[in-house]
Short mmCIF file of C-alpha atoms in Angstrom, two decimals:
data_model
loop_
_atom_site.label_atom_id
_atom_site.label_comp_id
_atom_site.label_asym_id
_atom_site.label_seq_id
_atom_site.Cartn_x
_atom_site.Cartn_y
_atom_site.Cartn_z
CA UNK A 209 0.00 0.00 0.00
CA UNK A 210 2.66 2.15 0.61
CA UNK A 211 4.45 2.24 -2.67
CA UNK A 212 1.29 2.19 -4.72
CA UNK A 213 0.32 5.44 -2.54
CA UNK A 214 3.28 6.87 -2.05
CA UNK A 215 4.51 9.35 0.67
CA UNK A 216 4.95 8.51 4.29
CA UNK A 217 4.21 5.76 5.64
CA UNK A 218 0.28 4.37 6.77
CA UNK A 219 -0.24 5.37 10.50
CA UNK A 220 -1.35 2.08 12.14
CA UNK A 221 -4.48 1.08 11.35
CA UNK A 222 -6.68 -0.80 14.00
CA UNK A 223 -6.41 -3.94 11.25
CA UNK A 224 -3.11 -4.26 11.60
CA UNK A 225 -3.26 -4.32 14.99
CA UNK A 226 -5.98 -6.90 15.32
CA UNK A 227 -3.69 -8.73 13.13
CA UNK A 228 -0.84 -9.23 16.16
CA UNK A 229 -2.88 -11.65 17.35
CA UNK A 230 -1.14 -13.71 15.22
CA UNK A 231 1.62 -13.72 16.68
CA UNK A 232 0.20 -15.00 19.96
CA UNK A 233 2.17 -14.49 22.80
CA UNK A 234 2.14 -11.86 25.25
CA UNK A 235 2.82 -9.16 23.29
CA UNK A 236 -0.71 -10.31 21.28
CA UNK A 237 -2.52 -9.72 24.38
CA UNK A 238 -0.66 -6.13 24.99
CA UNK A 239 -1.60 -4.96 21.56
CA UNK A 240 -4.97 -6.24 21.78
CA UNK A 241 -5.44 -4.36 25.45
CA UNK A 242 -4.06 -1.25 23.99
CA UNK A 243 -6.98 -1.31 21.36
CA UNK A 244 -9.62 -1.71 23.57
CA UNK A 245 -8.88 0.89 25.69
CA UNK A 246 -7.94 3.54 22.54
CA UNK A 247 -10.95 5.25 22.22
CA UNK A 248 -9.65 6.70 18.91
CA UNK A 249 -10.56 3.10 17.59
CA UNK A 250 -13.85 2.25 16.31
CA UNK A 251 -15.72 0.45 18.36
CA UNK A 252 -16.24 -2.40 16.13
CA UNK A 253 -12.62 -3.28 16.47
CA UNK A 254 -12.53 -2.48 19.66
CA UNK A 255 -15.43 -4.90 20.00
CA UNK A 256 -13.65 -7.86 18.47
CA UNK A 257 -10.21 -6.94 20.51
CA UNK A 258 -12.32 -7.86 23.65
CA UNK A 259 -13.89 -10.89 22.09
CA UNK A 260 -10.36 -11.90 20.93
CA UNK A 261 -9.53 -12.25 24.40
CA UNK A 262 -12.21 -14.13 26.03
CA UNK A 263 -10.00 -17.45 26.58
CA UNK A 264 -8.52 -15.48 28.90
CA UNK A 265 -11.31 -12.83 30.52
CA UNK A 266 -10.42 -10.24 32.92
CA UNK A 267 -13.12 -9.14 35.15
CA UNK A 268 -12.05 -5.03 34.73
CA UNK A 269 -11.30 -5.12 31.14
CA UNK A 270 -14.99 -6.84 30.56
CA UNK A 271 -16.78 -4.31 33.63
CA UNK A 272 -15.53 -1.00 31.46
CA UNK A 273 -16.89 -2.28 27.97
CA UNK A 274 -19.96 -3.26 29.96
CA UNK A 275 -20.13 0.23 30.76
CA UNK A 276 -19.55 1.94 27.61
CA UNK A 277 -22.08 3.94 25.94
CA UNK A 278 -20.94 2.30 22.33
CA UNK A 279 -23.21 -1.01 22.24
CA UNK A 280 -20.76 -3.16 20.38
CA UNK A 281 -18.54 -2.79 23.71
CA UNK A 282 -21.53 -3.78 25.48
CA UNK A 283 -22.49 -6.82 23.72
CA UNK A 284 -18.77 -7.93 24.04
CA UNK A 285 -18.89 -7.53 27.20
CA UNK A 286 -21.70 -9.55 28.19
CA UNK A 287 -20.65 -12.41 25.67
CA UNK A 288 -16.92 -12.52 26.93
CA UNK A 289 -18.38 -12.62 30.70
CA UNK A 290 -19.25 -16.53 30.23
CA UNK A 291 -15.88 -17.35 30.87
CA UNK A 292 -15.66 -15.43 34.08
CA UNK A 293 -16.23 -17.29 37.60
CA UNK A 294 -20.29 -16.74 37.79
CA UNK A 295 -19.84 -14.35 41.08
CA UNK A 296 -17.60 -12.27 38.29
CA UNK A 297 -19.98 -12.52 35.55
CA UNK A 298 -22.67 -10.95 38.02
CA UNK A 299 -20.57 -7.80 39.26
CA UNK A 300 -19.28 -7.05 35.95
CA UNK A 301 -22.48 -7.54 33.44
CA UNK A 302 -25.45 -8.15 35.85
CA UNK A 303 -26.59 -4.31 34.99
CA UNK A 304 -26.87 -5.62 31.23
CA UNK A 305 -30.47 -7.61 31.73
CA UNK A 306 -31.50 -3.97 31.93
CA UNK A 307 -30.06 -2.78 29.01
CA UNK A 308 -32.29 -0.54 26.57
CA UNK A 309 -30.96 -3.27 23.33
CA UNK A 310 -32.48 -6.10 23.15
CA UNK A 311 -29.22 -8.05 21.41
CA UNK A 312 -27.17 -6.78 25.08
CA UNK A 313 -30.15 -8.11 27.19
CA UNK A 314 -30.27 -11.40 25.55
CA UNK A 315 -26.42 -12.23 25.93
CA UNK A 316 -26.03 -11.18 29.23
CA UNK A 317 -28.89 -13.96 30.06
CA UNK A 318 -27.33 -16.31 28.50
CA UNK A 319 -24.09 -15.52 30.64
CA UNK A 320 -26.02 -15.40 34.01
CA UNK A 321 -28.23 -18.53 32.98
CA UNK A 322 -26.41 -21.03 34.93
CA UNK A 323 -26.44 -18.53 38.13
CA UNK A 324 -28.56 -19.69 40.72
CA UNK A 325 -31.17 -17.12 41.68
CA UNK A 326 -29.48 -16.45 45.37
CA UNK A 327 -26.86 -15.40 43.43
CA UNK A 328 -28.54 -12.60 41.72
CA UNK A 329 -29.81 -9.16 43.32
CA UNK A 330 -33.41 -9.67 43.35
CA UNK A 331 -34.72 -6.92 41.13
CA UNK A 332 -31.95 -8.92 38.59
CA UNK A 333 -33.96 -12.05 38.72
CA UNK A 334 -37.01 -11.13 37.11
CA UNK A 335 -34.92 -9.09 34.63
CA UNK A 336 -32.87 -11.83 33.67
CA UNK A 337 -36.44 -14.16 33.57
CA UNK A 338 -37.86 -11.49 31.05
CA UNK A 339 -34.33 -11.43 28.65
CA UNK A 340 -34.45 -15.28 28.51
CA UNK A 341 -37.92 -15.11 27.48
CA UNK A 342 -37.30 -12.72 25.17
CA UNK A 343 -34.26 -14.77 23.62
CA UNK A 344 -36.86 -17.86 23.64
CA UNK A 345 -39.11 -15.60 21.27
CA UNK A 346 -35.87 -14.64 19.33
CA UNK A 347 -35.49 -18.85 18.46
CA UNK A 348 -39.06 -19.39 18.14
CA UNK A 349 -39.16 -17.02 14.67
CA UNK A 350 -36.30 -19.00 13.54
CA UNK A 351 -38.04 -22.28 14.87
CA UNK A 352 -36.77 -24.01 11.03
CA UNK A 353 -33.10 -23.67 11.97
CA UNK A 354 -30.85 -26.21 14.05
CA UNK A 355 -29.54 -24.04 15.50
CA UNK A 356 -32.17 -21.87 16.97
CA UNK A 357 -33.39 -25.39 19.02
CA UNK A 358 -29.50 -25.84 19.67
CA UNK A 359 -29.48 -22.92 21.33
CA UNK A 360 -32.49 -23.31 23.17
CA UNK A 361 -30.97 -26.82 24.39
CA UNK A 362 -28.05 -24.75 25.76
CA UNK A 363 -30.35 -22.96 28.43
CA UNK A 364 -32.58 -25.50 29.05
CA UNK A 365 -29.53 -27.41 30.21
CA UNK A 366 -27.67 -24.19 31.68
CA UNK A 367 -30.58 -24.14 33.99
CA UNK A 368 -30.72 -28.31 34.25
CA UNK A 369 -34.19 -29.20 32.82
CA UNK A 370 -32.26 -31.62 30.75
CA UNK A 371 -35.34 -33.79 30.16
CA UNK A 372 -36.30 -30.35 27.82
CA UNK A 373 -32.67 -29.60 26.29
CA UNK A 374 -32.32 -32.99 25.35
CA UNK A 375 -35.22 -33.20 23.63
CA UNK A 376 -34.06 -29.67 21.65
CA UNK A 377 -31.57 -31.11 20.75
CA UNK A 378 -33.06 -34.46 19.38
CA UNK A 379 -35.55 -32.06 17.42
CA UNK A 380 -32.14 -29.98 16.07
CA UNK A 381 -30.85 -33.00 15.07
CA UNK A 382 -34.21 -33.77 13.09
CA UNK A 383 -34.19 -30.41 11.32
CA UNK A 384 -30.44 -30.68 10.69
CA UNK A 385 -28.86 -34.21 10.67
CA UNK A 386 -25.02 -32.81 9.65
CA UNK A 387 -25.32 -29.70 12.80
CA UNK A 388 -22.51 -30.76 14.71
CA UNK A 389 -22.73 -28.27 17.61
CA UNK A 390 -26.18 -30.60 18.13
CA UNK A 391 -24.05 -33.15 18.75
CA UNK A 392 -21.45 -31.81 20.49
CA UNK A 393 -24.08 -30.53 22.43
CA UNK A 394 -26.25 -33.96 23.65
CA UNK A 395 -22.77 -35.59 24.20
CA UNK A 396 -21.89 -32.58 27.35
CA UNK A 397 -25.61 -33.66 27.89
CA UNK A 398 -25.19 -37.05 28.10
CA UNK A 399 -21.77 -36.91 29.83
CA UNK A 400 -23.29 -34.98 32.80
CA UNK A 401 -25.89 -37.79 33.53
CA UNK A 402 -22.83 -40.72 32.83
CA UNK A 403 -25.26 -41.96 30.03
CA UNK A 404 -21.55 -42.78 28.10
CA UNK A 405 -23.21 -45.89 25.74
CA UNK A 406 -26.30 -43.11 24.70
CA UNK A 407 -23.28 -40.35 23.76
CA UNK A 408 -21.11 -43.00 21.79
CA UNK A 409 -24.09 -44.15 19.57
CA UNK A 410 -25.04 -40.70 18.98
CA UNK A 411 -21.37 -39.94 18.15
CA UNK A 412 -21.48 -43.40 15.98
CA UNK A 413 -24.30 -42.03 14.10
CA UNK A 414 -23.03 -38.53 13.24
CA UNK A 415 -19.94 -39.98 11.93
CA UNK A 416 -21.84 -42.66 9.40
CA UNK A 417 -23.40 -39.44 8.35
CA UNK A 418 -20.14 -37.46 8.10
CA UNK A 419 -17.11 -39.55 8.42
CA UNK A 420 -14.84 -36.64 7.99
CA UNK A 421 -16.13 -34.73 11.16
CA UNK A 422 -13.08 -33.99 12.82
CA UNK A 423 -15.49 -32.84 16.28
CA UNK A 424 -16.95 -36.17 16.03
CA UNK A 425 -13.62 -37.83 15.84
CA UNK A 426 -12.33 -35.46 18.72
CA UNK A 427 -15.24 -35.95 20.88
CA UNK A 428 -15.27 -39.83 20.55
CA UNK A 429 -11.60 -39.88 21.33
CA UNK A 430 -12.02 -38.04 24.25
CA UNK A 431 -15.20 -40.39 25.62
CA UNK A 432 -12.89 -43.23 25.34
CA UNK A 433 -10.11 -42.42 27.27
CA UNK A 434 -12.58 -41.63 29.76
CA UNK A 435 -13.38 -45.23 29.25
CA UNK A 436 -9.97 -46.52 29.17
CA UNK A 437 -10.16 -47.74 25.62
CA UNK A 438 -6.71 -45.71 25.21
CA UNK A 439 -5.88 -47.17 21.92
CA UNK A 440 -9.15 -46.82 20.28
CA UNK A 441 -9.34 -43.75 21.50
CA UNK A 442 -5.86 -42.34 20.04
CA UNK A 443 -7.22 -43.82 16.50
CA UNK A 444 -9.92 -41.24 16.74
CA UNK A 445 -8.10 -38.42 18.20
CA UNK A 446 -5.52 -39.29 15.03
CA UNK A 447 -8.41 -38.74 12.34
CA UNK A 448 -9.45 -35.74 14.39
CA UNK A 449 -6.08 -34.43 14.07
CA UNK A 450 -5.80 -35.28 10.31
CA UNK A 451 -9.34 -34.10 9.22
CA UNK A 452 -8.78 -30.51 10.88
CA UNK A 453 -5.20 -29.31 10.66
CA UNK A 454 -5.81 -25.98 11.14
CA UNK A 455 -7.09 -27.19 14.47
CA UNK A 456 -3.69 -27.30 16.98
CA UNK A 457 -5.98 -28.27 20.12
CA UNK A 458 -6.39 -31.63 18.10
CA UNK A 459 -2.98 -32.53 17.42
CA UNK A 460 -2.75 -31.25 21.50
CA UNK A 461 -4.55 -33.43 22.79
CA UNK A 462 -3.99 -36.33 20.46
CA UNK A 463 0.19 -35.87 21.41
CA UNK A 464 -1.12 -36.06 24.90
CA UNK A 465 -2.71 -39.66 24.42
CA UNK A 466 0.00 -40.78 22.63
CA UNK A 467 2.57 -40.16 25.31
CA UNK A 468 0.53 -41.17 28.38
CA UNK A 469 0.28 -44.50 26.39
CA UNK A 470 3.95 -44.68 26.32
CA UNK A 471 4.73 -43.38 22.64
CA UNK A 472 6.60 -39.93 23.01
CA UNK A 473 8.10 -40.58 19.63
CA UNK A 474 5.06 -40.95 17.85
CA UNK A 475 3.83 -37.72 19.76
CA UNK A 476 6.73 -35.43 18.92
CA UNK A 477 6.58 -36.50 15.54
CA UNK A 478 3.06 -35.39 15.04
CA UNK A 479 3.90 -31.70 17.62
CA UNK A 480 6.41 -31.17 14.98
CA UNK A 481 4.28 -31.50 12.41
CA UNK A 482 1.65 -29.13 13.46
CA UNK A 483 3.60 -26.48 15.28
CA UNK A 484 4.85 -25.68 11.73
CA UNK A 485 1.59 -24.37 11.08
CA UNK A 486 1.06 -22.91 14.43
CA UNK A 487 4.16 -21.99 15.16
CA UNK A 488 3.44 -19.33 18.40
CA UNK A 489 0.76 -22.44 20.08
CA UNK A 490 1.18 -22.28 23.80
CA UNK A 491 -0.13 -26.01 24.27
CA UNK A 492 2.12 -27.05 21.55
CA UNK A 493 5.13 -25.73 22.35
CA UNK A 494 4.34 -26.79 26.16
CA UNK A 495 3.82 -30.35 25.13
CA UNK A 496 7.08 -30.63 22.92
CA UNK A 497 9.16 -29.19 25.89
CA UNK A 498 7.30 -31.31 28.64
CA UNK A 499 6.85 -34.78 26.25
CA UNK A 500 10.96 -34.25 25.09
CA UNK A 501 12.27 -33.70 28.41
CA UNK A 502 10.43 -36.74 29.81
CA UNK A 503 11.86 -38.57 27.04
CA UNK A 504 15.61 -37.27 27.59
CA UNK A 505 15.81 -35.15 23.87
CA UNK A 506 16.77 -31.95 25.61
CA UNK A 507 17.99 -30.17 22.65
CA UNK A 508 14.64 -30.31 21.11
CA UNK A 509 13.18 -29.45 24.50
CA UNK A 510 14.90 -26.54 24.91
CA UNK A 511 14.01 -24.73 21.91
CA UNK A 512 10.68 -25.50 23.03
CA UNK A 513 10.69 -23.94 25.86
CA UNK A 514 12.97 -21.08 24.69
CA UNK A 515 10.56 -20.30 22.62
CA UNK A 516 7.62 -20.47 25.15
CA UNK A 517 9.89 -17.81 27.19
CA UNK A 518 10.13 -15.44 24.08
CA UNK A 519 6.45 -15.62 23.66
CA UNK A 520 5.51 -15.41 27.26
CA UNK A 521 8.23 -13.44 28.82
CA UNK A 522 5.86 -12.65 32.20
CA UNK A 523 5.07 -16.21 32.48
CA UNK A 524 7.01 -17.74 35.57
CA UNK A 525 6.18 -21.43 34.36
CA UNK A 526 7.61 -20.72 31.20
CA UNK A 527 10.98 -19.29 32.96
CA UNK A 528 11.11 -21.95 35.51
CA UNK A 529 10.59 -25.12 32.36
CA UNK A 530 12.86 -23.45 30.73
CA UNK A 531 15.58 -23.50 33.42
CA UNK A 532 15.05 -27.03 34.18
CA UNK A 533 15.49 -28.53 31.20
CA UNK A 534 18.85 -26.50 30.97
CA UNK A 535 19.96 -27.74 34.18
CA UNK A 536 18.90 -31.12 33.22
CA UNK A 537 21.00 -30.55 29.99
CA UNK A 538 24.20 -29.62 31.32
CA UNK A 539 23.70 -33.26 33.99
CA UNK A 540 22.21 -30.56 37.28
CA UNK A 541 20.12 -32.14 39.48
CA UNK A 542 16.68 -34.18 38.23
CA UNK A 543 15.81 -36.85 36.95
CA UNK A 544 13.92 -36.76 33.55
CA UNK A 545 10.07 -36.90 35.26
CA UNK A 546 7.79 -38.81 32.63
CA UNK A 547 4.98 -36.72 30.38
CA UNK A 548 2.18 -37.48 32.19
CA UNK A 549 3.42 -35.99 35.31
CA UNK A 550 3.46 -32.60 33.56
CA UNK A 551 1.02 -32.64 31.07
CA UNK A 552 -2.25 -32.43 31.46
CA UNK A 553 -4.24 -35.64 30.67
CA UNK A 554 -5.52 -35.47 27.48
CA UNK A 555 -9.48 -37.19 28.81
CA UNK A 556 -9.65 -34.23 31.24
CA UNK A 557 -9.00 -31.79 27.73
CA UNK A 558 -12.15 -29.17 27.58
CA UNK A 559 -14.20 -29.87 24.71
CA UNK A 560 -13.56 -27.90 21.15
CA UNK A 561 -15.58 -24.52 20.99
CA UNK A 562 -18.34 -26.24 18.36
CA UNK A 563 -21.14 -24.38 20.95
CA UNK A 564 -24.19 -22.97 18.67
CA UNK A 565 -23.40 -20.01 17.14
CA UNK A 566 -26.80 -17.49 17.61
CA UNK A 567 -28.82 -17.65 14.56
CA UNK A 568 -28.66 -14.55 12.97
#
């Protein structure tokens, strides 16, 4: 742009800014702070910087959108709240069932659903009673759609009539036999009651209708382990990996299996593979340091974790990895500790963000 224009350079432009993000790391977060809080900004983008951030909400940063005048902050605001503790989610957004848009009202119910009514102000309770039935009108014009009944399931079971959100979902399904936050959804549904044989024929189904799912795959995987059928359950976390590339929580999680069943090799080989295309992955990098330094390759583990400390220079437990391997590599103190006692296990993994998407 510049040398077709000419002149000085562009100023920075909030797209370019968005578009640290990829570089993940801290410094993504920094740049992505500074643009929500530059009121020079529009408030679209500063809209999507909050939203950008929601894996990792901070109570403040959400409580000042949520009390912005511009309702794209708002509405931010009261969807990045749902991954806030729910005492959090009431301080910082409980003001939105009140608010004079519709769109704000409904999201902040949907944040506060699963709150039990002690812990809402009282003259909250009734307002978050009339948003919810105002979002249940919202579905009911869209009453064709999967996903309107999807989302319907999602309350029903956020407020635990799961007799009703299961049979949402079942009528999703109907409407919509290739929606796969439907299933995704019934399986958290059927997980919470420990009905395991109902989730893996529903999971059996969606995948004779769409072998290629990589959710499916993922989410089949994951009820396995859970079983103990480790080895089945790595061949379906592998076609989950293969199917979705672009998906590094896959390969994650499907590196994690394979080294807690005693194949580090085999897990490397496929971290390698996909931290080439994600190449600034927290969980990735963190596995290759943990799952090489268990196995002894400290080389590679150390440019793992080097790597982690560039990215995440105000991260302690990247420091503190990183100077344990090195002493381990130069024959300090230690003994190499295996994977799975610094990994995470892979059936305990959260589920991949497939949730229904509000119809528009």
């Amino acid at each position: 742009m510049e040398e077709w224009r000419g002149g000085s350079p562009l100023p920075a432009d909030f797209a370019v800014r968005l578009h640290a993000r990829e570089g993940g790391g801290s410094a993504a977060r920094r740049e992505l702070e500074s643009l929500m809080g530059d009121a020079n900004a529009p408030p679209i983008a500063r809209a999507t910087a909050l939203l950008e951030l929601e894996a990792e909400p901070r109570r403040d940063e959400i409580e000042r959108a949520a009390r912005s005048p511009e309702p794209l902050l708002r509405l931010a605001a009261a969807r990045s709240a749902s991954g806030l503790s729910p005492r959090e989610r009431v301080l910082g957004i409980v003001h939105l069932l009140d608010d004079p848009l519709r769109a704000v009202r409904i999201e902040a119910a949907n944040s506060l659903a699963e709150v039990p009514d002690d812990g809402l102000p009282e003259p909250r309770r009734a307002s978050r009673s009339r948003a919810l039935e105002e979002y249940r009108a919202a579905l009911t014009v869209a009453s064709d759609s999967p996903a309107a009944h999807a989302n319907l399931a999602v309350i029903l079971h956020q407020q635990e009539d799961l007799a009703a959100a299961e049979a949402a979902y079942q009528t999703a399904l109907r409407l919509g036999d290739t929606f796969v936050p439907a299933y995704s959804g019934l399986v958290d549904l059927y997980a919470a009651q420990e009905r395991n044989a109902d989730a893996a024929a529903l999971l059996h189904r969606g995948l004779e209708r769409m072998p290629e799912s990589a959710d499916l795959h993922y989410m089949l995987g994951v009820l396995l382990l859970r079983q103990e059928k480790n080895r089945r359950a790595i061949d379906e976390l592998a076609k989950a990996a293969r199917f979705a590339p672009e998906s590094a929580y896959f390969t994650y999680v499907y590196a994690l299996a394979l080294s807690e069943d005693r194949h580090p090799a085999k897990a490397l080989a496929a971290l390698r593979a996909a931290v080439k295309l994600h190449p600034a992955d927290q969980n990735l990098l963190g596995a290759i340091a943990t799952i090489a330094r268990g196995a002894g390759r400290y080389d590679e583990a150390l440019a793992a974790a080097k790597r982690l400390a560039e990215l995440f220079p105000d991260q302690p437990e990247a420091r503190a990895m990183l100077e344990d391997i090195e002493s381990r590599r130069a024959g300090g103190p230690g003994v190499p500790a295996p994977a799975d006692e610094t990994a995470p296990a892979a059936d305990t993994a959260p589920a991949p963000e497939t949730a229904p998407a509000t119809p528009e």
